[in-house]
Amino acid sequence: MSEIRTNEIIPHFDYQKIDTEYDIFCLETSRKYISTGAGIIDAPLMNKNVRAVLFETGRRFYVLLNHSEDNFGNMKKILSDAEYGSSMSIMQKKSSELEKYQLLQLLINGLTAKKHPLLRFNNLTGHLYVFRPEWTYKSKENVIWSIPTIEVKVMEDCLIKLNVRTFTSTRLRSKITFTKRKFEEYPKYVLSTDNSMSRKTADDDAKTPDFILRQIDGRKSGVKFLNISSETDFEATKIGVLNEVAENFNERYSGMAAIEFKTIAEYTTIDTTATAKENVKAVRAYLADKKIILIDCVRNEQSGMFCENIVSLINEKYNCNAKTGSRLSKNALNIRLIHNRDYYENGLNDPHQDDMSGFTVQHITFEDFFHNSKHAVSTVVNELIIKDDIRRGMFSLFDWGCMGFEKDITFGLSTGGDSPKYFFMTVRPDGSFFFSEQQMNLLEVNEYSACVQIFGDKRRAEGMIKYSDDDILAICGTDIFTLPEYMGLSVELKSGNTALRNKESRDEYLTSVTEIRSFRRDGCDFYFIGVCGSGIQSALRNAALIRCVEQYGTGSGDFRRMLPLMNVAFVRNGRLTVVPFPFKYLREYIFMILFLLPLDKCV
């Protein structure tokens, strides 16, 4: 059985060799803090002997230099001409005096990718940003508007994170809202002809395009987590960047430092072979005595043809009674074709806000579904069935009885925010269910009090499951995610082998990103939801996050009994759901309560 690899780094240091090769200085200000992006942080990089700078937050930052007797004097000279200079003190540090994650980050910040023709490593304001020119967004005139990058960041517990950070052209400043910091307070960076980035200085031409570390309002850059279509596609992903960082690090610091990633050898797997496809038979059985009405609220020639096509697709796939209509029916499942929200921004009546009380309704938007109607049909129909289930208080697409629960099971969610609300869904052994709401009240003790308190104690609690008063589980998010066998994938792709989705290759290289897998560590259950192995695509947009399940009370609830509740296709249209599917019902109910319907219309 292949091991599961995670983003938890196990660092190895030979401190004596590091101190022989490098000097480390800590620069600390007597002020309350160093402003994020202050010029003093990038100033040391002007010295050719400086290998890297590390700044987190607070009053100090670290500088890594090639060993030299002149380094202390060089640091003093840098401070004499820089902002904060008069308030800074300099202390030389042994590598062992830094926290492991700090030393690791400092060494990572000192990496370059000179051997790679496209990848660029940029140590800016004490952080490491990696990018490829092909990720940039350009205008029709070939002007670079934004530069998405991967920030390679080591957390205090030696977890490595690969978040997308975007540098945007200052020419687009009008499209960015500045609140906490003014535009003038942001450091400006320039892109060189060799595709490396550096801080803009007085020596740079004032007309040279510059960038700030901000994203345009309403836009979010993305870089795929993994792509095994080809060597080039693999290198242009987060895992491709990680592979370059790890390989570069172990080569560059050979004999003095190395990194490896923690693995999990023992785990439980839920087979998802039967989940990759929709259970059309179950949907047909449910729709056998149901009517589906599609209402055209766009009303143009194209929308009319689109509606007829959707009706035809539904009837063909599910052999049911679907037709177009002009008004909602309380005795039918209703689909309304409308425009997306952007269309209604100029004061037009927004159908999203219409009162849907007493009706089972699913909206589809003309702009988003027109070119994807065949694949969207399953999603729309499943959403309708879930909404109808909520009104009836009974599951239709899952046989709850097969779970063997002899008592009620309660699922709970918090809306979060400054004034959170707490909602619960209790499922009876026969698959019927009901909803309830509970306020935070320290003076009142009832069956939900302990559940509410969990959300108050655990900021990262994504949901709770209650078997009994003394047996409560909290599902908590973590910063841990799984890694495929990136080194093996890189070797295979470089050799020209792109046939890596068969079972043999999945078992060897992709165990950490496929199926539903759980394991125990430190007395807690952990699990992650990958993709269905039998239906895996060449590209994965997101990593598989590992979640921790913490036990509350004196019970011994086995979370493994919940794993089949994520092995369903009707929540995310063929993709596995990352928490037990009743949470989908609960979220839908909460949305109805808070945004759409009166309470008595939803039960």
PDB file of C-alpha atoms in Angstrom, residues 75-331:
ATOM      1  CA  MET A  75      25.123  45.565   7.171  1.00  0.00           C
ATOM      2  CA  LYS A  76      25.981  48.803   9.001  1.00  0.00           C
ATOM      3  CA  LYS A  77      26.485  50.575   5.679  1.00  0.00           C
ATOM      4  CA  ILE A  78      23.138  49.374   4.396  1.00  0.00           C
ATOM      5  CA  LEU A  79      21.409  50.703   7.507  1.00  0.00           C
ATOM      6  CA  SER A  80      23.118  54.079   7.349  1.00  0.00           C
ATOM      7  CA  ASP A  81      21.379  54.938   4.077  1.00  0.00           C
ATOM      8  CA  ALA A  82      17.997  53.301   4.646  1.00  0.00           C
ATOM      9  CA  GLU A  83      14.646  54.105   6.215  1.00  0.00           C
ATOM     10  CA  TYR A  84      14.498  52.861   9.842  1.00  0.00           C
ATOM     11  CA  GLY A  85      18.320  52.843   9.742  1.00  0.00           C
ATOM     12  CA  SER A  86      18.836  55.000  12.814  1.00  0.00           C
ATOM     13  CA  SER A  87      16.483  52.828  14.869  1.00  0.00           C
ATOM     14  CA  MET A  88      17.959  49.471  13.845  1.00  0.00           C
ATOM     15  CA  SER A  89      20.348  47.267  15.780  1.00  0.00           C
ATOM     16  CA  ILE A  90      22.374  44.424  14.256  1.00  0.00           C
ATOM     17  CA  MET A  91      22.993  41.061  15.908  1.00  0.00           C
ATOM     18  CA  GLN A  92      24.759  38.122  14.344  1.00  0.00           C
ATOM     19  CA  LYS A  93      22.993  34.815  14.949  1.00  0.00           C
ATOM     20  CA  LYS A  94      23.987  31.189  14.876  1.00  0.00           C
ATOM     21  CA  SER A  95      21.743  29.154  12.602  1.00  0.00           C
ATOM     22  CA  SER A  96      20.675  27.031  15.598  1.00  0.00           C
ATOM     23  CA  GLU A  97      19.323  30.150  17.323  1.00  0.00           C
ATOM     24  CA  LEU A  98      16.568  30.543  14.733  1.00  0.00           C
ATOM     25  CA  GLU A  99      13.382  28.535  14.926  1.00  0.00           C
ATOM     26  CA  LYS A 100      13.463  25.616  12.504  1.00  0.00           C
ATOM     27  CA  TYR A 101      10.746  27.093  10.311  1.00  0.00           C
ATOM     28  CA  GLN A 102      12.594  30.447  10.189  1.00  0.00           C
ATOM     29  CA  LEU A 103      15.879  28.890   9.130  1.00  0.00           C
ATOM     30  CA  LEU A 104      14.057  26.747   6.597  1.00  0.00           C
ATOM     31  CA  GLN A 105      12.253  29.773   5.132  1.00  0.00           C
ATOM     32  CA  LEU A 106      15.438  31.834   5.041  1.00  0.00           C
ATOM     33  CA  LEU A 107      17.246  29.105   3.099  1.00  0.00           C
ATOM     34  CA  ILE A 108      14.263  28.681   0.747  1.00  0.00           C
ATOM     35  CA  ASN A 109      14.209  32.442   0.150  1.00  0.00           C
ATOM     36  CA  GLY A 110      17.815  32.130  -1.004  1.00  0.00           C
ATOM     37  CA  LEU A 111      16.958  29.771  -3.862  1.00  0.00           C
ATOM     38  CA  THR A 112      17.113  30.709  -7.503  1.00  0.00           C
ATOM     39  CA  ALA A 113      15.963  28.842 -10.582  1.00  0.00           C
ATOM     40  CA  LYS A 114      18.697  29.789 -13.017  1.00  0.00           C
ATOM     41  CA  LYS A 115      18.684  26.317 -14.543  1.00  0.00           C
ATOM     42  CA  HIS A 116      14.986  26.603 -15.375  1.00  0.00           C
ATOM     43  CA  PRO A 117      14.170  28.534 -18.573  1.00  0.00           C
ATOM     44  CA  LEU A 118      10.821  29.850 -17.334  1.00  0.00           C
ATOM     45  CA  LEU A 119      10.472  29.614 -13.550  1.00  0.00           C
ATOM     46  CA  ARG A 120      11.551  32.716 -11.591  1.00  0.00           C
ATOM     47  CA  PHE A 121      12.211  32.925  -7.850  1.00  0.00           C
ATOM     48  CA  ASN A 122      11.854  36.405  -6.333  1.00  0.00           C
ATOM     49  CA  ASN A 123      12.776  37.262  -2.726  1.00  0.00           C
ATOM     50  CA  LEU A 124      10.703  40.430  -2.178  1.00  0.00           C
ATOM     51  CA  THR A 125       9.962  42.134   1.172  1.00  0.00           C
ATOM     52  CA  GLY A 126      11.222  39.049   2.983  1.00  0.00           C
ATOM     53  CA  HIS A 127       8.992  36.565   1.134  1.00  0.00           C
ATOM     54  CA  LEU A 128       9.520  34.201  -1.784  1.00  0.00           C
ATOM     55  CA  TYR A 129       7.314  34.592  -4.860  1.00  0.00           C
ATOM     56  CA  VAL A 130       7.663  32.176  -7.769  1.00  0.00           C
ATOM     57  CA  PHE A 131       6.113  32.713 -11.163  1.00  0.00           C
ATOM     58  CA  ARG A 132       6.186  31.778 -14.819  1.00  0.00           C
ATOM     59  CA  PRO A 133       5.729  34.363 -17.591  1.00  0.00           C
ATOM     60  CA  GLU A 134       2.858  32.358 -19.069  1.00  0.00           C
ATOM     61  CA  TRP A 135       0.775  33.029 -15.942  1.00  0.00           C
ATOM     62  CA  THR A 136       0.697  36.785 -16.611  1.00  0.00           C
ATOM     63  CA  TYR A 137      -2.456  38.544 -17.802  1.00  0.00           C
ATOM     64  CA  LYS A 138      -1.939  40.848 -20.764  1.00  0.00           C
ATOM     65  CA  SER A 139      -4.027  43.342 -22.703  1.00  0.00           C
ATOM     66  CA  LYS A 140      -4.698  43.024 -26.426  1.00  0.00           C
ATOM     67  CA  GLU A 141      -1.753  45.381 -26.904  1.00  0.00           C
ATOM     68  CA  ASN A 142       0.483  42.903 -25.023  1.00  0.00           C
ATOM     69  CA  VAL A 143       0.715  45.144 -21.945  1.00  0.00           C
ATOM     70  CA  ILE A 144       1.129  43.137 -18.720  1.00  0.00           C
ATOM     71  CA  TRP A 145      -1.743  43.916 -16.349  1.00  0.00           C
ATOM     72  CA  SER A 146      -1.101  41.410 -13.578  1.00  0.00           C
ATOM     73  CA  ILE A 147       1.421  38.769 -12.516  1.00  0.00           C
ATOM     74  CA  PRO A 148       0.049  35.836 -10.512  1.00  0.00           C
ATOM     75  CA  THR A 149       2.721  34.163  -8.378  1.00  0.00           C
ATOM     76  CA  ILE A 150       3.030  31.325  -5.906  1.00  0.00           C
ATOM     77  CA  GLU A 151       4.170  32.415  -2.456  1.00  0.00           C
ATOM     78  CA  VAL A 152       6.233  29.576  -0.962  1.00  0.00           C
ATOM     79  CA  LYS A 153       5.672  30.023   2.769  1.00  0.00           C
ATOM     80  CA  VAL A 154       6.753  27.857   5.703  1.00  0.00           C
ATOM     81  CA  MET A 155       4.423  28.023   8.709  1.00  0.00           C
ATOM     82  CA  GLU A 156       5.521  27.771  12.351  1.00  0.00           C
ATOM     83  CA  ASP A 157       4.744  24.035  12.427  1.00  0.00           C
ATOM     84  CA  CYS A 158       6.877  23.543   9.283  1.00  0.00           C
ATOM     85  CA  LEU A 159       3.882  23.191   6.976  1.00  0.00           C
ATOM     86  CA  ILE A 160       4.587  24.549   3.525  1.00  0.00           C
ATOM     87  CA  LYS A 161       1.843  26.618   1.891  1.00  0.00           C
ATOM     88  CA  LEU A 162       1.557  27.470  -1.799  1.00  0.00           C
ATOM     89  CA  ASN A 163      -0.840  30.393  -2.022  1.00  0.00           C
ATOM     90  CA  VAL A 164      -1.448  32.477  -5.126  1.00  0.00           C
ATOM     91  CA  ARG A 165      -0.416  36.134  -4.718  1.00  0.00           C
ATOM     92  CA  THR A 166      -0.986  38.623  -7.513  1.00  0.00           C
ATOM     93  CA  PHE A 167       1.065  41.681  -8.469  1.00  0.00           C
ATOM     94  CA  THR A 168      -1.088  44.173 -10.379  1.00  0.00           C
ATOM     95  CA  SER A 169      -0.017  47.051 -12.622  1.00  0.00           C
ATOM     96  CA  THR A 170      -0.333  50.437 -10.928  1.00  0.00           C
ATOM     97  CA  ARG A 171      -2.114  51.565 -14.105  1.00  0.00           C
ATOM     98  CA  LEU A 172      -5.114  49.648 -12.763  1.00  0.00           C
ATOM     99  CA  ARG A 173      -5.137  51.348  -9.358  1.00  0.00           C
ATOM    100  CA  SER A 174      -8.648  52.715 -10.047  1.00  0.00           C
ATOM    101  CA  LYS A 175      -9.942  49.120 -10.060  1.00  0.00           C
ATOM    102  CA  ILE A 176      -8.585  48.407  -6.574  1.00  0.00           C
ATOM    103  CA  THR A 177     -10.226  49.542  -3.338  1.00  0.00           C
ATOM    104  CA  PHE A 178      -7.718  50.773  -0.754  1.00  0.00           C
ATOM    105  CA  THR A 179      -8.915  50.807   2.858  1.00  0.00           C
ATOM    106  CA  LYS A 180      -6.354  49.803   5.507  1.00  0.00           C
ATOM    107  CA  ARG A 181      -3.376  51.014   3.453  1.00  0.00           C
ATOM    108  CA  LYS A 182      -3.207  53.840   0.961  1.00  0.00           C
ATOM    109  CA  PHE A 183      -1.907  53.231  -2.537  1.00  0.00           C
ATOM    110  CA  GLU A 184       1.173  55.333  -1.802  1.00  0.00           C
ATOM    111  CA  GLU A 185       2.131  53.034   1.089  1.00  0.00           C
ATOM    112  CA  TYR A 186       2.523  49.966  -1.116  1.00  0.00           C
ATOM    113  CA  PRO A 187       6.038  49.118  -2.325  1.00  0.00           C
ATOM    114  CA  LYS A 188       6.369  49.189  -6.106  1.00  0.00           C
ATOM    115  CA  TYR A 189       8.091  46.445  -8.088  1.00  0.00           C
ATOM    116  CA  VAL A 190       9.366  46.246 -11.663  1.00  0.00           C
ATOM    117  CA  LEU A 191       9.691  43.329 -14.043  1.00  0.00           C
ATOM    118  CA  SER A 192      13.085  42.961 -15.683  1.00  0.00           C
ATOM    119  CA  THR A 193      13.774  41.694 -19.189  1.00  0.00           C
ATOM    120  CA  ASP A 194      14.857  38.326 -17.728  1.00  0.00           C
ATOM    121  CA  ASN A 195      11.407  38.031 -16.077  1.00  0.00           C
ATOM    122  CA  SER A 196      12.733  38.563 -12.552  1.00  0.00           C
ATOM    123  CA  MET A 197      11.080  41.073 -10.219  1.00  0.00           C
ATOM    124  CA  SER A 198      12.781  43.619  -8.009  1.00  0.00           C
ATOM    125  CA  ARG A 199      11.871  46.636  -5.933  1.00  0.00           C
ATOM    126  CA  LYS A 200      11.590  49.862  -7.876  1.00  0.00           C
ATOM    127  CA  THR A 201      14.276  52.376  -6.937  1.00  0.00           C
ATOM    128  CA  ALA A 202      15.106  55.972  -7.767  1.00  0.00           C
ATOM    129  CA  ASP A 203      17.517  54.700 -10.419  1.00  0.00           C
ATOM    130  CA  ASP A 204      14.684  53.092 -12.416  1.00  0.00           C
ATOM    131  CA  ASP A 205      13.068  55.058 -15.219  1.00  0.00           C
ATOM    132  CA  ALA A 206       9.948  56.734 -13.846  1.00  0.00           C
ATOM    133  CA  LYS A 207       8.062  55.532 -16.923  1.00  0.00           C
ATOM    134  CA  THR A 208       8.942  51.884 -16.284  1.00  0.00           C
ATOM    135  CA  PRO A 209       5.701  49.934 -15.579  1.00  0.00           C
ATOM    136  CA  ASP A 210       5.474  48.999 -11.924  1.00  0.00           C
ATOM    137  CA  PHE A 211       3.338  46.642  -9.858  1.00  0.00           C
ATOM    138  CA  ILE A 212       1.952  46.333  -6.344  1.00  0.00           C
ATOM    139  CA  LEU A 213       0.973  43.208  -4.415  1.00  0.00           C
ATOM    140  CA  ARG A 214      -2.800  43.573  -4.726  1.00  0.00           C
ATOM    141  CA  GLN A 215      -5.610  41.955  -6.703  1.00  0.00           C
ATOM    142  CA  ILE A 216      -8.203  43.825  -8.767  1.00  0.00           C
ATOM    143  CA  ASP A 217     -11.567  44.029  -6.977  1.00  0.00           C
ATOM    144  CA  GLY A 218     -13.775  41.032  -7.684  1.00  0.00           C
ATOM    145  CA  ARG A 219     -11.060  38.997  -9.401  1.00  0.00           C
ATOM    146  CA  LYS A 220      -9.109  36.041  -8.063  1.00  0.00           C
ATOM    147  CA  SER A 221      -6.097  34.623  -9.871  1.00  0.00           C
ATOM    148  CA  GLY A 222      -5.634  30.882  -9.924  1.00  0.00           C
ATOM    149  CA  VAL A 223      -2.887  28.351 -10.589  1.00  0.00           C
ATOM    150  CA  LYS A 224      -3.787  24.674 -10.929  1.00  0.00           C
ATOM    151  CA  PHE A 225      -2.664  22.338  -8.192  1.00  0.00           C
ATOM    152  CA  LEU A 226      -1.578  19.529 -10.536  1.00  0.00           C
ATOM    153  CA  ASN A 227      -1.533  18.745 -14.244  1.00  0.00           C
ATOM    154  CA  ILE A 228      -0.042  15.524 -15.617  1.00  0.00           C
ATOM    155  CA  SER A 229      -0.850  16.097 -19.292  1.00  0.00           C
ATOM    156  CA  SER A 230       2.778  16.873 -20.123  1.00  0.00           C
ATOM    157  CA  GLU A 231       6.061  17.945 -18.567  1.00  0.00           C
ATOM    158  CA  THR A 232       5.356  21.596 -19.405  1.00  0.00           C
ATOM    159  CA  ASP A 233       1.836  21.460 -17.938  1.00  0.00           C
ATOM    160  CA  PHE A 234       3.161  19.800 -14.779  1.00  0.00           C
ATOM    161  CA  GLU A 235       5.826  22.475 -14.257  1.00  0.00           C
ATOM    162  CA  ALA A 236       3.200  25.238 -14.521  1.00  0.00           C
ATOM    163  CA  THR A 237       1.296  24.019 -11.440  1.00  0.00           C
ATOM    164  CA  LYS A 238       1.683  24.396  -7.686  1.00  0.00           C
ATOM    165  CA  ILE A 239       3.090  20.872  -7.469  1.00  0.00           C
ATOM    166  CA  GLY A 240       5.493  21.668 -10.306  1.00  0.00           C
ATOM    167  CA  VAL A 241       6.734  24.677  -8.313  1.00  0.00           C
ATOM    168  CA  LEU A 242       7.042  22.559  -5.165  1.00  0.00           C
ATOM    169  CA  ASN A 243       9.015  19.939  -7.059  1.00  0.00           C
ATOM    170  CA  GLU A 244      11.430  22.632  -8.281  1.00  0.00           C
ATOM    171  CA  VAL A 245      11.776  24.116  -4.773  1.00  0.00           C
ATOM    172  CA  ALA A 246      12.442  20.746  -3.097  1.00  0.00           C
ATOM    173  CA  GLU A 247      14.866  19.544  -5.772  1.00  0.00           C
ATOM    174  CA  ASN A 248      16.647  22.901  -5.873  1.00  0.00           C
ATOM    175  CA  PHE A 249      16.870  23.094  -2.070  1.00  0.00           C
ATOM    176  CA  ASN A 250      18.327  19.622  -1.605  1.00  0.00           C
ATOM    177  CA  GLU A 251      20.848  20.192  -4.379  1.00  0.00           C
ATOM    178  CA  ARG A 252      21.829  23.715  -3.342  1.00  0.00           C
ATOM    179  CA  TYR A 253      22.280  22.924   0.348  1.00  0.00           C
ATOM    180  CA  SER A 254      23.534  19.351  -0.059  1.00  0.00           C
ATOM    181  CA  GLY A 255      25.430  18.240   3.022  1.00  0.00           C
ATOM    182  CA  MET A 256      24.176  21.063   5.232  1.00  0.00           C
ATOM    183  CA  ALA A 257      20.372  21.036   4.905  1.00  0.00           C
ATOM    184  CA  ALA A 258      17.635  18.906   3.343  1.00  0.00           C
ATOM    185  CA  ILE A 259      13.861  18.671   3.322  1.00  0.00           C
ATOM    186  CA  GLU A 260      11.531  15.708   3.091  1.00  0.00           C
ATOM    187  CA  PHE A 261       7.782  15.463   3.581  1.00  0.00           C
ATOM    188  CA  LYS A 262       5.989  13.481   6.262  1.00  0.00           C
ATOM    189  CA  THR A 263       4.089  10.397   5.126  1.00  0.00           C
ATOM    190  CA  ILE A 264       1.209   8.325   6.508  1.00  0.00           C
ATOM    191  CA  ALA A 265       1.637   4.575   6.153  1.00  0.00           C
ATOM    192  CA  GLU A 266      -1.589   3.245   7.703  1.00  0.00           C
ATOM    193  CA  TYR A 267      -4.988   4.486   6.564  1.00  0.00           C
ATOM    194  CA  THR A 268      -8.486   3.382   5.610  1.00  0.00           C
ATOM    195  CA  THR A 269      -9.822   3.810   2.067  1.00  0.00           C
ATOM    196  CA  ILE A 270     -13.402   4.091   0.849  1.00  0.00           C
ATOM    197  CA  ASP A 271     -13.751   2.833  -2.713  1.00  0.00           C
ATOM    198  CA  THR A 272     -15.391   5.460  -4.949  1.00  0.00           C
ATOM    199  CA  THR A 273     -15.663   3.402  -8.131  1.00  0.00           C
ATOM    200  CA  ALA A 274     -19.459   3.456  -8.075  1.00  0.00           C
ATOM    201  CA  THR A 275     -19.608   7.158  -7.219  1.00  0.00           C
ATOM    202  CA  ALA A 276     -17.924   8.640 -10.278  1.00  0.00           C
ATOM    203  CA  LYS A 277     -21.208   8.552 -12.189  1.00  0.00           C
ATOM    204  CA  GLU A 278     -24.628   9.870 -11.271  1.00  0.00           C
ATOM    205  CA  ASN A 279     -27.178   7.330 -10.031  1.00  0.00           C
ATOM    206  CA  VAL A 280     -29.579   7.970 -12.898  1.00  0.00           C
ATOM    207  CA  LYS A 281     -31.797   5.047 -11.869  1.00  0.00           C
ATOM    208  CA  ALA A 282     -32.487   6.608  -8.439  1.00  0.00           C
ATOM    209  CA  VAL A 283     -33.231  10.013  -9.979  1.00  0.00           C
ATOM    210  CA  ARG A 284     -35.626   8.457 -12.498  1.00  0.00           C
ATOM    211  CA  ALA A 285     -37.441   6.630  -9.712  1.00  0.00           C
ATOM    212  CA  TYR A 286     -37.865   9.872  -7.778  1.00  0.00           C
ATOM    213  CA  LEU A 287     -39.080  11.828 -10.824  1.00  0.00           C
ATOM    214  CA  ALA A 288     -41.523   9.125 -11.943  1.00  0.00           C
ATOM    215  CA  ASP A 289     -44.484  10.924 -10.384  1.00  0.00           C
ATOM    216  CA  LYS A 290     -43.077  14.480 -10.431  1.00  0.00           C
ATOM    217  CA  LYS A 291     -43.538  17.325 -12.884  1.00  0.00           C
ATOM    218  CA  ILE A 292     -40.705  19.664 -13.853  1.00  0.00           C
ATOM    219  CA  ILE A 293     -41.581  23.091 -15.226  1.00  0.00           C
ATOM    220  CA  LEU A 294     -38.984  25.328 -16.874  1.00  0.00           C
ATOM    221  CA  ILE A 295     -39.926  29.024 -16.911  1.00  0.00           C
ATOM    222  CA  ASP A 296     -38.201  31.429 -19.293  1.00  0.00           C
ATOM    223  CA  CYS A 297     -37.643  34.768 -17.512  1.00  0.00           C
ATOM    224  CA  VAL A 298     -35.156  35.991 -20.143  1.00  0.00           C
ATOM    225  CA  ARG A 299     -37.652  35.880 -23.009  1.00  0.00           C
ATOM    226  CA  ASN A 300     -35.666  36.238 -26.172  1.00  0.00           C
ATOM    227  CA  GLU A 301     -35.314  33.999 -29.209  1.00  0.00           C
ATOM    228  CA  GLN A 302     -32.182  32.290 -27.961  1.00  0.00           C
ATOM    229  CA  SER A 303     -33.558  31.687 -24.465  1.00  0.00           C
ATOM    230  CA  GLY A 304     -36.690  30.067 -25.876  1.00  0.00           C
ATOM    231  CA  MET A 305     -34.601  27.615 -27.893  1.00  0.00           C
ATOM    232  CA  PHE A 306     -32.385  27.038 -24.857  1.00  0.00           C
ATOM    233  CA  CYS A 307     -35.381  26.147 -22.658  1.00  0.00           C
ATOM    234  CA  GLU A 308     -36.721  23.699 -25.217  1.00  0.00           C
ATOM    235  CA  ASN A 309     -33.281  22.078 -25.360  1.00  0.00           C
ATOM    236  CA  ILE A 310     -33.055  21.771 -21.565  1.00  0.00           C
ATOM    237  CA  VAL A 311     -36.515  20.194 -21.372  1.00  0.00           C
ATOM    238  CA  SER A 312     -35.554  17.727 -24.095  1.00  0.00           C
ATOM    239  CA  LEU A 313     -32.321  16.818 -22.293  1.00  0.00           C
ATOM    240  CA  ILE A 314     -34.122  16.260 -18.977  1.00  0.00           C
ATOM    241  CA  ASN A 315     -36.820  14.078 -20.517  1.00  0.00           C
ATOM    242  CA  GLU A 316     -34.302  12.084 -22.515  1.00  0.00           C
ATOM    243  CA  LYS A 317     -31.989  11.455 -19.559  1.00  0.00           C
ATOM    244  CA  TYR A 318     -34.557  10.793 -16.832  1.00  0.00           C
ATOM    245  CA  ASN A 319     -37.622   9.663 -18.816  1.00  0.00           C
ATOM    246  CA  CYS A 320     -39.785  12.094 -16.842  1.00  0.00           C
ATOM    247  CA  ASN A 321     -42.473  14.765 -17.296  1.00  0.00           C
ATOM    248  CA  ALA A 322     -40.633  18.022 -17.960  1.00  0.00           C
ATOM    249  CA  LYS A 323     -42.086  20.901 -19.968  1.00  0.00           C
ATOM    250  CA  THR A 324     -41.878  24.658 -20.387  1.00  0.00           C
ATOM    251  CA  GLY A 325     -44.361  26.905 -18.591  1.00  0.00           C
ATOM    252  CA  SER A 326     -45.120  30.510 -17.718  1.00  0.00           C
ATOM    253  CA  ARG A 327     -45.661  30.414 -13.963  1.00  0.00           C
ATOM    254  CA  LEU A 328     -44.508  28.619 -10.830  1.00  0.00           C
ATOM    255  CA  SER A 329     -46.411  25.599  -9.566  1.00  0.00           C
ATOM    256  CA  LYS A 330     -46.488  24.446  -5.953  1.00  0.00           C
ATOM    257  CA  ASN A 331     -47.093  20.898  -7.147  1.00  0.00           C
TER     258      ASN A 331
END
